[in-house]
Coordinates of C-alpha atoms in Angstrom, one line a residue:
Chain R
M260 CA -45.1 -1.2 -78.0
R261 CA -42.8 -4.2 -78.5
L262 CA -39.2 -4.8 -77.4
H263 CA -36.7 -6.2 -79.9
V264 CA -34.1 -8.5 -78.4
P265 CA -31.5 -9.7 -80.9
T266 CA -30.7 -13.2 -79.7
P267 CA -27.6 -15.1 -81.0
L268 CA -28.0 -18.8 -82.0
R269 CA -25.3 -21.3 -81.3
W270 CA -24.3 -24.2 -83.6
S271 CA -25.1 -26.5 -80.7
D272 CA -28.8 -25.3 -80.8
L273 CA -29.1 -27.5 -83.9
D274 CA -30.3 -31.1 -83.6
A275 CA -29.7 -34.1 -85.9
Y276 CA -32.3 -32.6 -88.4
G277 CA -30.0 -29.6 -88.8
H278 CA -32.4 -27.1 -87.4
V279 CA -32.8 -25.3 -84.1
N280 CA -34.2 -27.9 -81.8
N281 CA -37.8 -27.4 -80.5
A282 CA -36.8 -27.6 -76.8
R283 CA -33.8 -25.4 -77.3
M284 CA -36.2 -22.7 -78.6
L285 CA -37.4 -22.3 -75.1
S286 CA -33.8 -21.5 -74.0
L287 CA -33.7 -18.8 -76.6
L288 CA -37.0 -17.3 -75.3
E289 CA -35.7 -17.5 -71.8
E290 CA -32.5 -15.6 -72.8
A291 CA -34.6 -12.9 -74.5
R292 CA -36.9 -12.6 -71.5
I293 CA -34.0 -12.2 -69.1
Q294 CA -32.4 -9.6 -71.3
A295 CA -35.7 -7.7 -71.3
F296 CA -36.9 -8.0 -67.7
W297 CA -34.0 -8.7 -65.4
V298 CA -32.0 -5.8 -63.8
S299 CA -28.4 -5.9 -64.8
D300 CA -25.2 -4.2 -63.7
D301 CA -24.2 -4.1 -67.3
T302 CA -26.6 -1.4 -68.3
S303 CA -24.5 -0.3 -71.2
E304 CA -24.9 -3.7 -72.7
H305 CA -28.6 -4.0 -72.2
A306 CA -30.0 -5.3 -75.5
A307 CA -33.6 -4.3 -75.1
G308 CA -33.3 -0.9 -73.4
A309 CA -33.2 -0.3 -69.7
S310 CA -36.8 0.7 -69.2
T311 CA -38.4 -2.8 -68.6
A312 CA -35.4 -4.3 -66.8
V313 CA -36.7 -3.9 -63.2
L314 CA -36.9 -7.5 -62.0
D315 CA -34.2 -8.7 -59.7
A316 CA -34.6 -12.5 -60.1
T317 CA -31.1 -13.8 -60.1
P318 CA -30.4 -16.6 -57.7
G319 CA -30.0 -15.0 -54.2
A320 CA -32.5 -12.2 -55.0
T321 CA -35.8 -11.7 -53.3
T322 CA -37.9 -12.9 -56.2
I323 CA -38.0 -16.2 -58.0
T324 CA -39.7 -16.2 -61.4
L325 CA -41.6 -19.4 -61.7
I326 CA -42.6 -20.6 -65.2
A327 CA -46.2 -21.8 -64.9
R328 CA -47.1 -22.4 -68.6
Q329 CA -45.7 -22.2 -72.0
E330 CA -47.3 -22.4 -75.4
V331 CA -45.3 -22.5 -78.6
E332 CA -46.1 -22.6 -82.3
Y333 CA -43.3 -23.6 -84.6
L334 CA -44.0 -22.0 -88.0
A335 CA -40.8 -22.5 -89.9
P336 CA -37.5 -24.4 -89.2
I337 CA -34.6 -22.2 -88.2
P338 CA -31.2 -22.9 -89.8
Y339 CA -27.9 -22.0 -88.2
Q340 CA -27.0 -18.4 -88.9
R341 CA -24.4 -16.0 -87.4
Q342 CA -26.8 -13.0 -87.2
P343 CA -28.9 -13.1 -84.0
V344 CA -32.6 -13.9 -84.5
D345 CA -34.9 -10.9 -83.8
I346 CA -37.2 -11.7 -80.9
E347 CA -40.1 -9.4 -80.5
L348 CA -41.4 -9.4 -77.0
W349 CA -44.4 -7.9 -75.3
I350 CA -46.9 -8.5 -72.4
G351 CA -50.1 -10.1 -73.4
H352 CA -51.6 -10.0 -69.9
M353 CA -50.7 -8.6 -66.5
G354 CA -52.4 -10.2 -63.5
G355 CA -52.0 -9.7 -59.8
A356 CA -48.9 -11.9 -59.4
S357 CA -48.3 -13.1 -62.9
L358 CA -47.7 -12.0 -66.4
D359 CA -47.9 -13.5 -69.9
V360 CA -44.8 -12.7 -71.9
C361 CA -45.5 -13.0 -75.7
Y362 CA -42.9 -13.6 -78.3
E363 CA -42.5 -13.6 -82.1
V364 CA -39.2 -15.0 -83.3
Y365 CA -38.1 -13.5 -86.6
S366 CA -35.2 -13.9 -89.0
P367 CA -32.3 -11.6 -88.3
A368 CA -32.8 -7.9 -88.7
G369 CA -32.2 -6.9 -92.3
V370 CA -32.9 -10.3 -93.8
D371 CA -35.4 -9.9 -96.7
P372 CA -38.1 -11.3 -96.8
R373 CA -38.6 -11.4 -93.1
V374 CA -39.6 -14.8 -91.8
L375 CA -41.7 -15.5 -88.7
Y376 CA -40.2 -18.7 -87.2
T377 CA -42.1 -19.1 -83.9
R378 CA -44.8 -17.6 -81.8
A379 CA -44.9 -18.3 -78.1
V380 CA -46.3 -17.2 -74.7
T381 CA -44.8 -17.8 -71.2
T382 CA -46.9 -17.3 -68.0
I383 CA -44.6 -16.2 -65.3
V384 CA -45.5 -16.1 -61.6
L385 CA -43.5 -13.9 -59.3
V386 CA -42.7 -15.8 -56.1
D387 CA -41.2 -14.4 -52.9
A388 CA -37.9 -16.2 -52.4
V389 CA -38.4 -16.4 -48.6
T390 CA -42.0 -17.4 -48.2
E391 CA -42.0 -19.3 -51.5
R392 CA -45.5 -17.9 -52.2
P393 CA -46.7 -15.7 -55.1
R394 CA -46.1 -12.0 -54.5
R395 CA -47.9 -9.1 -56.1
I396 CA -46.4 -7.2 -59.1
G397 CA -45.1 -4.0 -57.5
D398 CA -45.9 -0.4 -58.7
T399 CA -42.4 0.1 -60.2
E400 CA -42.7 -3.1 -62.1
R401 CA -46.2 -2.3 -63.3
A402 CA -45.3 1.2 -64.4
A403 CA -42.2 -0.2 -66.3
W404 CA -44.1 -2.9 -68.0
E405 CA -47.4 -1.2 -68.9
P406 CA -46.2 0.5 -72.1
Y407 CA -45.5 -3.0 -73.4
L408 CA -48.9 -4.4 -72.8
G409 CA -50.5 -5.6 -76.1
D410 CA -52.9 -8.2 -77.5
P411 CA -52.4 -11.8 -76.5
I412 CA -51.3 -14.1 -79.3
A413 CA -54.0 -15.8 -81.4
F414 CA -52.6 -19.2 -81.9
R415 CA -53.5 -20.9 -85.1
R416 CA -53.5 -24.5 -84.1
R417 CA -55.2 -24.4 -80.7
Chain P
M1127 CA -1.2 -13.2 -83.0
R1128 CA -4.4 -14.1 -81.2
L1129 CA -8.1 -13.7 -82.2
H1130 CA -10.5 -12.2 -79.7
V1131 CA -14.0 -13.7 -79.9
P1132 CA -16.5 -12.1 -77.6
T1133 CA -18.8 -15.0 -76.7
P1134 CA -22.2 -14.4 -75.0
L1135 CA -23.2 -16.6 -72.1
R1136 CA -26.8 -17.8 -71.5
W1137 CA -28.5 -18.2 -68.2
S1138 CA -29.0 -21.8 -69.1
D1139 CA -25.3 -22.3 -69.2
L1140 CA -25.4 -22.3 -65.4
D1141 CA -25.8 -25.5 -63.5
A1142 CA -27.2 -26.1 -60.0
Y1143 CA -24.0 -24.7 -58.5
G1144 CA -24.9 -21.4 -60.1
H1145 CA -21.8 -21.3 -62.3
V1146 CA -21.2 -22.1 -66.0
N1147 CA -21.2 -25.9 -66.2
N1148 CA -18.0 -27.6 -67.1
A1149 CA -19.5 -29.5 -70.0
R1150 CA -21.2 -26.3 -71.4
M1151 CA -17.8 -24.6 -71.5
L1152 CA -17.0 -26.9 -74.5
S1153 CA -20.0 -25.5 -76.3
L1154 CA -18.7 -22.0 -75.7
L1155 CA -15.3 -23.0 -77.1
E1156 CA -17.1 -24.6 -80.0
E1157 CA -19.0 -21.4 -80.7
A1158 CA -15.9 -19.3 -80.6
R1159 CA -14.1 -21.7 -82.9
I1160 CA -16.9 -21.6 -85.4
Q1161 CA -16.9 -17.8 -85.4
A1162 CA -13.2 -17.8 -86.0
F1163 CA -12.7 -20.5 -88.6
W1164 CA -15.9 -21.2 -90.5
V1165 CA -16.8 -19.2 -93.6
S1166 CA -19.9 -17.2 -93.3
D1167 CA -22.3 -15.3 -95.5
D1168 CA -22.7 -12.8 -92.7
T1169 CA -19.2 -11.3 -93.1
S1170 CA -20.4 -8.0 -91.7
E1171 CA -21.2 -9.8 -88.4
H1172 CA -18.0 -11.7 -88.3
A1173 CA -16.9 -11.4 -84.7
A1174 CA -13.3 -12.4 -85.1
G1175 CA -12.4 -10.8 -88.5
A1176 CA -12.8 -12.4 -91.8
S1177 CA -9.1 -13.4 -92.3
T1178 CA -9.2 -16.8 -90.6
A1179 CA -12.7 -17.8 -91.6
V1180 CA -11.8 -20.0 -94.6
L1181 CA -13.2 -23.4 -93.5
D1182 CA -16.5 -24.5 -95.0
A1183 CA -17.6 -27.1 -92.5
T1184 CA -21.3 -26.6 -92.3
P1185 CA -23.4 -29.8 -92.7
G1186 CA -23.5 -30.5 -96.4
A1187 CA -20.1 -29.0 -97.1
T1188 CA -17.1 -30.9 -98.4
T1189 CA -15.3 -31.0 -95.1
I1190 CA -16.2 -32.4 -91.7
T1191 CA -14.3 -31.1 -88.7
L1192 CA -13.8 -34.0 -86.4
I1193 CA -12.9 -33.3 -82.8
A1194 CA -10.1 -35.8 -81.8
R1195 CA -9.1 -34.5 -78.4
Q1196 CA -9.8 -31.8 -75.9
E1197 CA -8.0 -30.7 -72.8
V1198 CA -9.5 -28.1 -70.4
E1199 CA -8.2 -26.5 -67.2
Y1200 CA -10.9 -24.7 -65.1
L1201 CA -9.1 -22.0 -63.2
A1202 CA -12.1 -19.9 -61.8
P1203 CA -15.8 -20.4 -61.7
I1204 CA -17.8 -18.3 -64.2
P1205 CA -20.9 -16.5 -63.0
Y1206 CA -23.7 -15.4 -65.2
Q1207 CA -23.0 -12.1 -66.8
R1208 CA -24.6 -10.1 -69.7
Q1209 CA -21.3 -9.1 -71.3
P1210 CA -19.8 -11.7 -73.5
V1211 CA -16.7 -13.5 -72.1
D1212 CA -13.6 -12.7 -74.1
I1213 CA -12.2 -15.9 -75.7
E1214 CA -8.6 -15.6 -77.0
L1215 CA -7.9 -18.1 -79.7
W1216 CA -4.8 -19.2 -81.5
I1217 CA -3.3 -22.2 -83.2
G1218 CA -0.8 -24.2 -81.1
H1219 CA 0.2 -26.7 -83.8
M1220 CA -0.6 -27.2 -87.4
G1221 CA -0.1 -30.8 -88.7
G1222 CA -0.8 -32.3 -92.1
A1223 CA -4.5 -32.9 -91.6
S1224 CA -5.1 -31.6 -88.1
L1225 CA -4.6 -28.5 -86.0
D1226 CA -4.6 -27.7 -82.3
V1227 CA -6.8 -24.7 -81.5
C1228 CA -5.8 -23.1 -78.1
Y1229 CA -8.1 -20.9 -76.0
E1230 CA -7.9 -18.7 -73.0
V1231 CA -11.3 -17.7 -71.7
Y1232 CA -11.3 -14.3 -69.9
S1233 CA -13.8 -12.1 -68.1
P1234 CA -15.6 -9.6 -70.4
A1235 CA -13.6 -6.9 -72.1
G1236 CA -13.2 -3.9 -69.8
V1237 CA -13.7 -5.8 -66.6
D1238 CA -10.9 -4.9 -64.1
P1239 CA -9.1 -6.9 -62.9
R1240 CA -9.2 -9.3 -65.8
V1241 CA -9.8 -12.9 -64.8
L1242 CA -8.6 -16.0 -66.6
Y1243 CA -11.4 -18.5 -66.2
T1244 CA -10.3 -21.4 -68.4
R1245 CA -7.5 -22.7 -70.7
A1246 CA -8.1 -25.3 -73.3
V1247 CA -7.0 -27.0 -76.5
T1248 CA -8.9 -28.8 -79.1
T1249 CA -7.4 -31.1 -81.7
I1250 CA -9.4 -30.9 -84.9
V1251 CA -9.0 -33.3 -87.8
L1252 CA -10.2 -32.2 -91.3
V1253 CA -12.2 -35.0 -92.8
D1254 CA -13.4 -35.3 -96.4
A1255 CA -17.2 -35.5 -96.2
V1256 CA -17.3 -38.0 -99.1
T1257 CA -14.4 -40.4 -98.5
E1258 CA -14.7 -39.9 -94.7
R1259 CA -10.9 -39.9 -94.5
P1260 CA -8.6 -37.1 -93.2
R1261 CA -7.7 -34.6 -95.9
R1262 CA -4.7 -32.3 -95.9
I1263 CA -4.9 -28.7 -94.8
G1264 CA -5.1 -26.7 -98.1
D1265 CA -2.8 -23.8 -99.1
T1266 CA -5.5 -21.2 -98.6
E1267 CA -6.2 -22.5 -95.1
R1268 CA -2.6 -22.7 -94.2
A1269 CA -1.9 -19.1 -95.4
A1270 CA -5.0 -17.8 -93.5
W1271 CA -4.1 -19.6 -90.3
E1272 CA -0.3 -19.2 -90.1
P1273 CA -0.3 -15.7 -88.6
Y1274 CA -2.2 -17.2 -85.7
L1275 CA 0.4 -19.9 -84.9
G1276 CA 1.6 -19.6 -81.4
D1277 CA 3.0 -21.5 -78.5
P1278 CA 1.0 -24.5 -77.3
I1279 CA -0.5 -24.2 -73.8
A1280 CA 1.6 -25.3 -70.8
F1281 CA -1.1 -26.9 -68.7
R1282 CA -0.5 -26.6 -65.0
R1283 CA -2.1 -29.8 -63.8
R1284 CA -1.0 -32.3 -66.4
Chain Q
M262 CA -11.2 -52.9 -60.3
R263 CA -13.5 -50.9 -62.5
L264 CA -17.1 -49.8 -62.2
H265 CA -19.5 -50.2 -65.1
V266 CA -22.1 -47.5 -65.3
P267 CA -24.7 -48.0 -68.0
T268 CA -25.5 -44.5 -69.2
P269 CA -28.5 -43.8 -71.5
L270 CA -28.1 -41.4 -74.4
R271 CA -30.8 -39.0 -75.5
W272 CA -31.7 -38.1 -79.0
S273 CA -30.9 -34.5 -78.1
D274 CA -27.3 -35.5 -77.4
L275 CA -26.8 -35.6 -81.2
D276 CA -25.6 -32.5 -83.1
A277 CA -26.1 -31.5 -86.7
Y278 CA -23.6 -34.1 -87.7
G279 CA -25.9 -36.8 -86.4
H280 CA -23.5 -38.0 -83.7
V281 CA -23.2 -37.4 -79.9
N282 CA -21.8 -33.9 -79.6
N283 CA -18.3 -33.6 -78.2
A284 CA -19.4 -31.2 -75.4
R285 CA -22.4 -33.3 -74.5
M286 CA -20.0 -36.2 -73.9
L287 CA -18.8 -34.4 -70.8
S288 CA -22.4 -34.4 -69.5
L289 CA -22.5 -38.2 -70.0
L290 CA -19.3 -38.6 -68.0
E291 CA -20.7 -36.3 -65.4
E292 CA -23.8 -38.4 -65.1
A293 CA -21.8 -41.6 -64.8
R294 CA -19.5 -40.0 -62.2
I295 CA -22.5 -38.9 -60.1
Q296 CA -24.0 -42.4 -60.3
A297 CA -20.8 -43.9 -59.1
F298 CA -19.6 -41.5 -56.4
W299 CA -22.5 -39.5 -54.9
V300 CA -24.6 -40.9 -52.1
S301 CA -28.2 -41.5 -52.9
D302 CA -31.4 -42.2 -51.1
D303 CA -32.3 -44.5 -54.0
T304 CA -29.9 -47.2 -53.1
S305 CA -32.0 -49.8 -54.8
E306 CA -31.5 -48.0 -58.1
H307 CA -27.8 -47.4 -57.7
A308 CA -26.4 -48.3 -61.1
A309 CA -22.8 -48.9 -60.1
G310 CA -23.2 -50.6 -56.7
A311 CA -23.3 -48.8 -53.4
S312 CA -19.7 -49.3 -52.4
T313 CA -18.2 -46.2 -53.9
A314 CA -21.1 -43.9 -53.4
V315 CA -20.0 -42.1 -50.3
L316 CA -19.7 -38.5 -51.5
D317 CA -22.5 -36.1 -50.5
A318 CA -22.0 -33.3 -53.1
T319 CA -25.5 -32.3 -53.9
P320 CA -26.3 -28.6 -53.6
G321 CA -26.7 -27.8 -49.9
A322 CA -24.3 -30.5 -48.8
T323 CA -21.0 -29.8 -47.0
T324 CA -18.8 -30.7 -50.0
I325 CA -18.6 -29.1 -53.5
T326 CA -16.9 -31.1 -56.2
L327 CA -14.9 -28.7 -58.3
I328 CA -13.8 -29.8 -61.7
A329 CA -10.2 -28.7 -62.2
R330 CA -9.3 -30.4 -65.4
Q331 CA -10.6 -32.7 -68.1
E332 CA -9.0 -34.4 -70.9
V333 CA -10.9 -36.3 -73.6
E334 CA -9.9 -38.4 -76.6
Y335 CA -12.7 -39.0 -79.1
L336 CA -11.9 -42.3 -80.9
A337 CA -15.1 -43.1 -82.7
P338 CA -18.3 -41.2 -83.4
I339 CA -21.3 -42.3 -81.3
P340 CA -24.7 -42.8 -83.1
Y341 CA -28.0 -42.6 -81.3
Q342 CA -28.9 -45.9 -79.8
R343 CA -31.5 -46.9 -77.2
Q344 CA -29.3 -49.1 -75.2
P345 CA -27.2 -47.2 -72.6
V346 CA -23.5 -46.9 -73.5
D347 CA -21.2 -48.8 -71.1
I348 CA -19.0 -46.4 -69.2
E349 CA -16.1 -48.0 -67.4
L350 CA -14.8 -45.9 -64.5
W351 CA -11.9 -46.1 -62.2
I352 CA -9.5 -43.8 -60.2
G353 CA -6.2 -43.0 -61.9
H354 CA -4.8 -41.0 -59.0
M355 CA -5.8 -40.1 -55.4
G356 CA -4.1 -37.0 -54.0
G357 CA -4.7 -35.2 -50.7
A358 CA -7.8 -33.3 -51.7
S359 CA -8.2 -34.4 -55.3
L360 CA -8.8 -37.4 -57.4
D361 CA -8.5 -38.3 -61.1
V362 CA -11.5 -40.2 -62.4
C363 CA -10.8 -42.1 -65.5
Y364 CA -13.3 -43.3 -68.1
E365 CA -13.6 -45.5 -71.1
V366 CA -16.9 -45.2 -72.9
Y367 CA -17.9 -48.3 -74.8
S368 CA -20.7 -49.5 -77.0
P369 CA -23.7 -50.9 -75.1
A370 CA -23.2 -54.2 -73.2
G371 CA -23.7 -57.1 -75.5
V372 CA -23.0 -55.3 -78.8
D373 CA -20.4 -57.3 -80.7
P374 CA -17.7 -56.2 -81.6
R375 CA -17.3 -53.9 -78.7
V376 CA -16.3 -50.3 -79.7
L377 CA -14.3 -48.0 -77.6
Y378 CA -15.7 -44.5 -78.3
T379 CA -14.0 -42.2 -75.9
R380 CA -11.3 -42.1 -73.2
A381 CA -11.2 -39.4 -70.6
V382 CA -10.0 -38.2 -67.3
T383 CA -11.5 -35.7 -64.9
T384 CA -9.6 -34.1 -62.0
I385 CA -11.9 -33.4 -59.1
V386 CA -11.1 -31.2 -56.1
L387 CA -13.1 -31.6 -53.0
V388 CA -14.0 -28.2 -51.6
D389 CA -15.6 -27.4 -48.2
A390 CA -18.9 -25.7 -49.0
V391 CA -18.5 -23.2 -46.1
T392 CA -14.8 -22.2 -46.3
E393 CA -14.7 -22.7 -50.1
R394 CA -11.3 -24.2 -49.7
P395 CA -10.1 -27.7 -50.7
R396 CA -10.6 -30.3 -47.9
R397 CA -8.8 -33.6 -47.5
I398 CA -10.3 -36.8 -48.7
G399 CA -11.7 -38.5 -45.6
D400 CA -10.9 -42.0 -44.4
T401 CA -14.3 -43.4 -45.3
E402 CA -14.0 -42.0 -48.8
R403 CA -10.4 -43.3 -49.2
A404 CA -11.4 -46.8 -48.1
A405 CA -14.4 -46.8 -50.4
W406 CA -12.4 -45.7 -53.4
E407 CA -9.1 -47.5 -53.0
P408 CA -10.3 -50.8 -54.6
Y409 CA -10.9 -48.8 -57.7
L410 CA -7.5 -47.3 -58.0
G411 CA -5.9 -48.2 -61.3
D412 CA -3.4 -47.1 -63.9
P413 CA -3.9 -43.6 -65.3
I414 CA -4.9 -43.4 -69.0
A415 CA -2.1 -43.3 -71.6
F416 CA -3.5 -40.8 -74.1
R417 CA -2.5 -41.5 -77.6
R418 CA -2.5 -37.9 -78.9
R419 CA -0.9 -36.0 -76.2
Chain K
M1045 CA -54.9 -46.8 -72.6
R1046 CA -51.7 -45.0 -71.6
L1047 CA -48.1 -45.8 -72.1
H1048 CA -45.7 -45.5 -69.1
V1049 CA -42.2 -44.4 -70.2
P1050 CA -39.7 -44.3 -67.3
T1051 CA -37.4 -41.4 -68.2
P1052 CA -34.1 -40.8 -66.4
L1053 CA -33.1 -37.3 -65.4
R1054 CA -29.6 -36.0 -65.5
W1055 CA -28.0 -33.7 -63.0
S1056 CA -27.3 -31.3 -65.9
D1057 CA -31.1 -31.0 -66.4
L1058 CA -31.1 -28.7 -63.3
D1059 CA -30.7 -25.0 -63.7
A1060 CA -29.3 -22.4 -61.3
Y1061 CA -32.6 -22.6 -59.3
G1062 CA -31.7 -26.3 -58.5
H1063 CA -34.8 -27.7 -60.4
V1064 CA -35.2 -29.3 -63.8
N1065 CA -35.2 -26.4 -66.2
N1066 CA -38.4 -25.6 -68.0
A1067 CA -36.8 -25.8 -71.5
R1068 CA -35.1 -29.1 -70.6
M1069 CA -38.5 -30.6 -69.8
L1070 CA -39.2 -30.6 -73.5
S1071 CA -36.1 -32.7 -74.1
L1072 CA -37.5 -35.2 -71.5
L1073 CA -40.8 -35.3 -73.4
E1074 CA -39.0 -35.7 -76.7
E1075 CA -37.1 -38.7 -75.2
A1076 CA -40.3 -40.3 -73.9
R1077 CA -42.0 -39.7 -77.3
I1078 CA -39.1 -41.3 -79.2
Q1079 CA -39.1 -44.3 -76.9
A1080 CA -42.8 -44.7 -77.4
F1081 CA -43.2 -44.1 -81.1
W1082 CA -40.0 -44.7 -83.0
V1083 CA -39.1 -48.1 -84.3
S1084 CA -35.9 -49.5 -82.8
D1085 CA -33.5 -52.4 -83.4
D1086 CA -33.2 -52.7 -79.6
T1087 CA -36.7 -54.2 -79.1
S1088 CA -35.6 -55.9 -76.0
E1089 CA -34.8 -52.6 -74.4
H1090 CA -38.0 -50.9 -75.5
A1091 CA -39.3 -49.0 -72.5
A1092 CA -42.8 -48.6 -73.5
G1093 CA -43.6 -51.9 -75.2
A1094 CA -43.2 -52.5 -78.9
S1095 CA -46.8 -52.1 -80.0
T1096 CA -46.7 -48.3 -80.7
A1097 CA -43.2 -48.1 -82.0
V1098 CA -44.0 -48.1 -85.7
L1099 CA -42.6 -44.8 -86.8
D1100 CA -39.2 -44.7 -88.6
A1101 CA -38.2 -41.1 -88.2
T1102 CA -34.5 -41.4 -87.6
P1103 CA -32.4 -39.1 -89.8
G1104 CA -32.1 -40.8 -93.2
A1105 CA -35.6 -42.3 -92.9
T1106 CA -38.5 -41.6 -95.1
T1107 CA -40.4 -39.6 -92.5
I1108 CA -39.5 -36.5 -90.6
T1109 CA -41.5 -35.7 -87.5
L1110 CA -42.1 -32.0 -87.4
I1111 CA -43.1 -30.4 -84.2
A1112 CA -45.8 -27.9 -85.0
R1113 CA -46.9 -26.9 -81.5
Q1114 CA -46.3 -27.5 -77.8
E1115 CA -48.2 -26.5 -74.7
V1116 CA -46.8 -27.2 -71.2
E1117 CA -48.1 -26.6 -67.7
Y1118 CA -45.5 -26.7 -64.9
L1119 CA -47.4 -27.8 -61.8
A1120 CA -44.5 -28.6 -59.4
P1121 CA -40.7 -28.1 -59.5
I1122 CA -38.7 -31.3 -60.2
P1123 CA -35.7 -32.0 -58.0
Y1124 CA -32.8 -34.2 -59.1
Q1125 CA -33.5 -37.8 -58.4
R1126 CA -31.9 -41.0 -59.5
Q1127 CA -35.1 -42.9 -60.2
P1128 CA -36.5 -42.1 -63.7
V1129 CA -39.6 -39.9 -63.7
D1130 CA -42.7 -41.7 -64.9
I1131 CA -44.1 -40.2 -68.1
E1132 CA -47.6 -41.2 -69.0
L1133 CA -48.3 -40.8 -72.7
W1134 CA -51.3 -41.0 -74.9
I1135 CA -52.8 -39.6 -78.1
G1136 CA -55.3 -36.8 -77.6
H1137 CA -56.1 -36.4 -81.3
M1138 CA -55.3 -38.1 -84.5
G1139 CA -55.8 -36.1 -87.7
G1140 CA -55.0 -36.9 -91.3
A1141 CA -51.3 -36.1 -91.2
S1142 CA -50.8 -35.0 -87.6
L1143 CA -51.3 -36.3 -84.0
D1144 CA -51.4 -34.7 -80.6
V1145 CA -49.2 -36.5 -78.1
C1146 CA -50.3 -35.9 -74.5
Y1147 CA -48.1 -36.3 -71.4
E1148 CA -48.4 -36.3 -67.7
V1149 CA -45.0 -36.3 -66.0
Y1150 CA -45.1 -37.9 -62.5
S1151 CA -42.7 -38.7 -59.7
P1152 CA -40.8 -42.0 -60.0
A1153 CA -42.8 -45.2 -59.8
G1154 CA -43.2 -46.2 -56.2
V1155 CA -42.8 -42.8 -54.7
D1156 CA -45.7 -42.0 -52.3
P1157 CA -47.5 -39.7 -52.5
R1158 CA -47.4 -39.6 -56.3
V1159 CA -46.7 -36.0 -57.6
L1160 CA -47.9 -34.7 -61.0
Y1161 CA -45.1 -32.4 -62.1
T1162 CA -46.1 -31.4 -65.6
R1163 CA -48.9 -31.7 -68.2
A1164 CA -48.1 -31.2 -71.9
V1165 CA -49.2 -31.7 -75.4
T1166 CA -47.1 -31.9 -78.6
T1167 CA -48.6 -31.6 -82.1
I1168 CA -46.6 -33.6 -84.5
V1169 CA -46.9 -33.5 -88.3
L1170 CA -45.6 -36.4 -90.3
V1171 CA -43.6 -35.1 -93.3
D1172 CA -42.3 -37.0 -96.2
A1173 CA -38.5 -36.7 -96.2
V1174 CA -38.2 -36.4 -99.9
T1175 CA -41.1 -34.1 -100.9
E1176 CA -40.9 -32.2 -97.6
R1177 CA -44.7 -32.2 -97.5
P1178 CA -47.1 -33.6 -94.9
R1179 CA -47.9 -37.2 -95.5
R1180 CA -51.0 -39.1 -94.3
I1181 CA -50.8 -41.4 -91.2
G1182 CA -50.6 -44.9 -92.6
D1183 CA -52.9 -47.9 -91.8
T1184 CA -50.2 -49.7 -89.7
E1185 CA -49.5 -46.5 -87.7
R1186 CA -53.2 -45.8 -87.2
A1187 CA -53.9 -49.4 -86.0
A1188 CA -50.9 -49.3 -83.7
W1189 CA -51.9 -46.0 -82.1
E1190 CA -55.6 -46.2 -81.9
P1191 CA -55.7 -48.1 -78.6
Y1192 CA -53.9 -45.1 -77.0
L1193 CA -56.4 -42.5 -78.2
G1194 CA -57.8 -40.7 -75.1
D1195 CA -59.2 -37.4 -74.0
P1196 CA -57.2 -34.2 -74.8
I1197 CA -55.7 -32.4 -71.8
A1198 CA -57.9 -29.8 -70.1
F1199 CA -55.3 -27.2 -69.3
R1200 CA -56.0 -25.2 -66.2
R1201 CA -54.4 -21.9 -67.1
R1202 CA -55.4 -21.5 -70.7

């Protein structure tokens, strides 16, 4: 199963080539990931459905999410558009203290034909904020995330 | 009359102090301004209502919007929150080729008590993309914007 | 007396119009201000000379520098260039717990004719990190900064 | 042979965790890459030596550099520091119309012990600005870059 996180662009995401900048893409993925996995007081506004949002990783919380690795394939340039891009998100691997979040970034919902802009994966390590050492994925987290386990991405250019 | 433009924050808007960065605030104002004033193909998604969105200022268009001046008062720090902040937007002055866009940035709609985070004004000059010289505000533009003319901001700290 | 802080641009400072983005300008001013006023272990590398750098405002320090107000006039678009822009910086006003930092952003040193791109002022309030209330400018700070007191900026468009 | 590109951080590169943000890292790599490979009028200021800077890819030029893929391993968090980080840069693969730029991002020159913060690779495709199709690496480019051909990065976490 995949989550769909509609993620709004900003005009300032464009660079001098007039397309969403390649570095800025990682901020879009970050935002989609936070919407999907972080707990929120604003449950009514939760873009991706409450079920996976079990991770309290805001500053001050007990867990820090460390980004260990990212891999991104840019398949088509992204123009500025008002409609949020449609980020599909799933888990390609769940380890003891880490998980691989996979993404496919598509044109906004309803746009025809649908365009796949970007494929990416982020390896996240859960770190205890006090000890600053990796901590195991808990049972609640594992149960919440397991329905979203899927195949890892087969990158074309690797 | 004022426009209300709900403007989503991103976690990456925060700086090392854990609040929305002062420079990034101008990107939020930019985004609200674009939502309000630029024409869009995505009229169904138009946050602020189609009536003021008469300016074709995307790259390649006949008009460039030049930012001539900005003034911002930061009244309260803005934490990360999922709900979009509520940006009120009106026109404090309309000249021959320029206009002053005024903003008040508030806590998300429904949050009680309502907090005024920021007050700001942007002076925009309309520039002809070919001649690169200021061009007069047209009749259609003037008619679309006039209902949103209001008092300029009385800044506290000036 | 004015400080000169050479401040490097990045290609990612450009927006889709191909010039340094108006919001990003505030990050450049922020960087110049930090170079000039914050203490540093890297005294050998201190761009603006050690004399004004007496403020310990890094996260974790006893002082937070709160930005209360900014005013910016954009006089000429800034293209990407490898040479750092030349930011002149002085203090337009020193109050009890606040100061107005003034800037003029010029083309890189040695470029002829010299171009004034931007004029700006930032009002900074010194806040005690523990009490979260404004704290008075200390004697050491005042002595370090007084040689750089100068006239406030006369903005053209106000 | 490797290029060394000293790349200055900005305070605004930090996120709410107080370290250089993972997405922003790609802007640092972009900046180092531009310093190394793009032609420049400012040859006196050329950080990495003029010999590899043969690519005219500024907006308006005949070549667009398309980012096709990036892979990044984050090995240690990067604190704010005044001294530029030391980015080592070489070419891991040169194809017909594309090249893999490899990076190792180290603590500033002179810091002891030296810390390896990040390892990364970017696949760049050279695109003809007019036809918008990939174009072959030219003889001048190939000759300029060949001395910097080296082993591709062996990523730890792949």
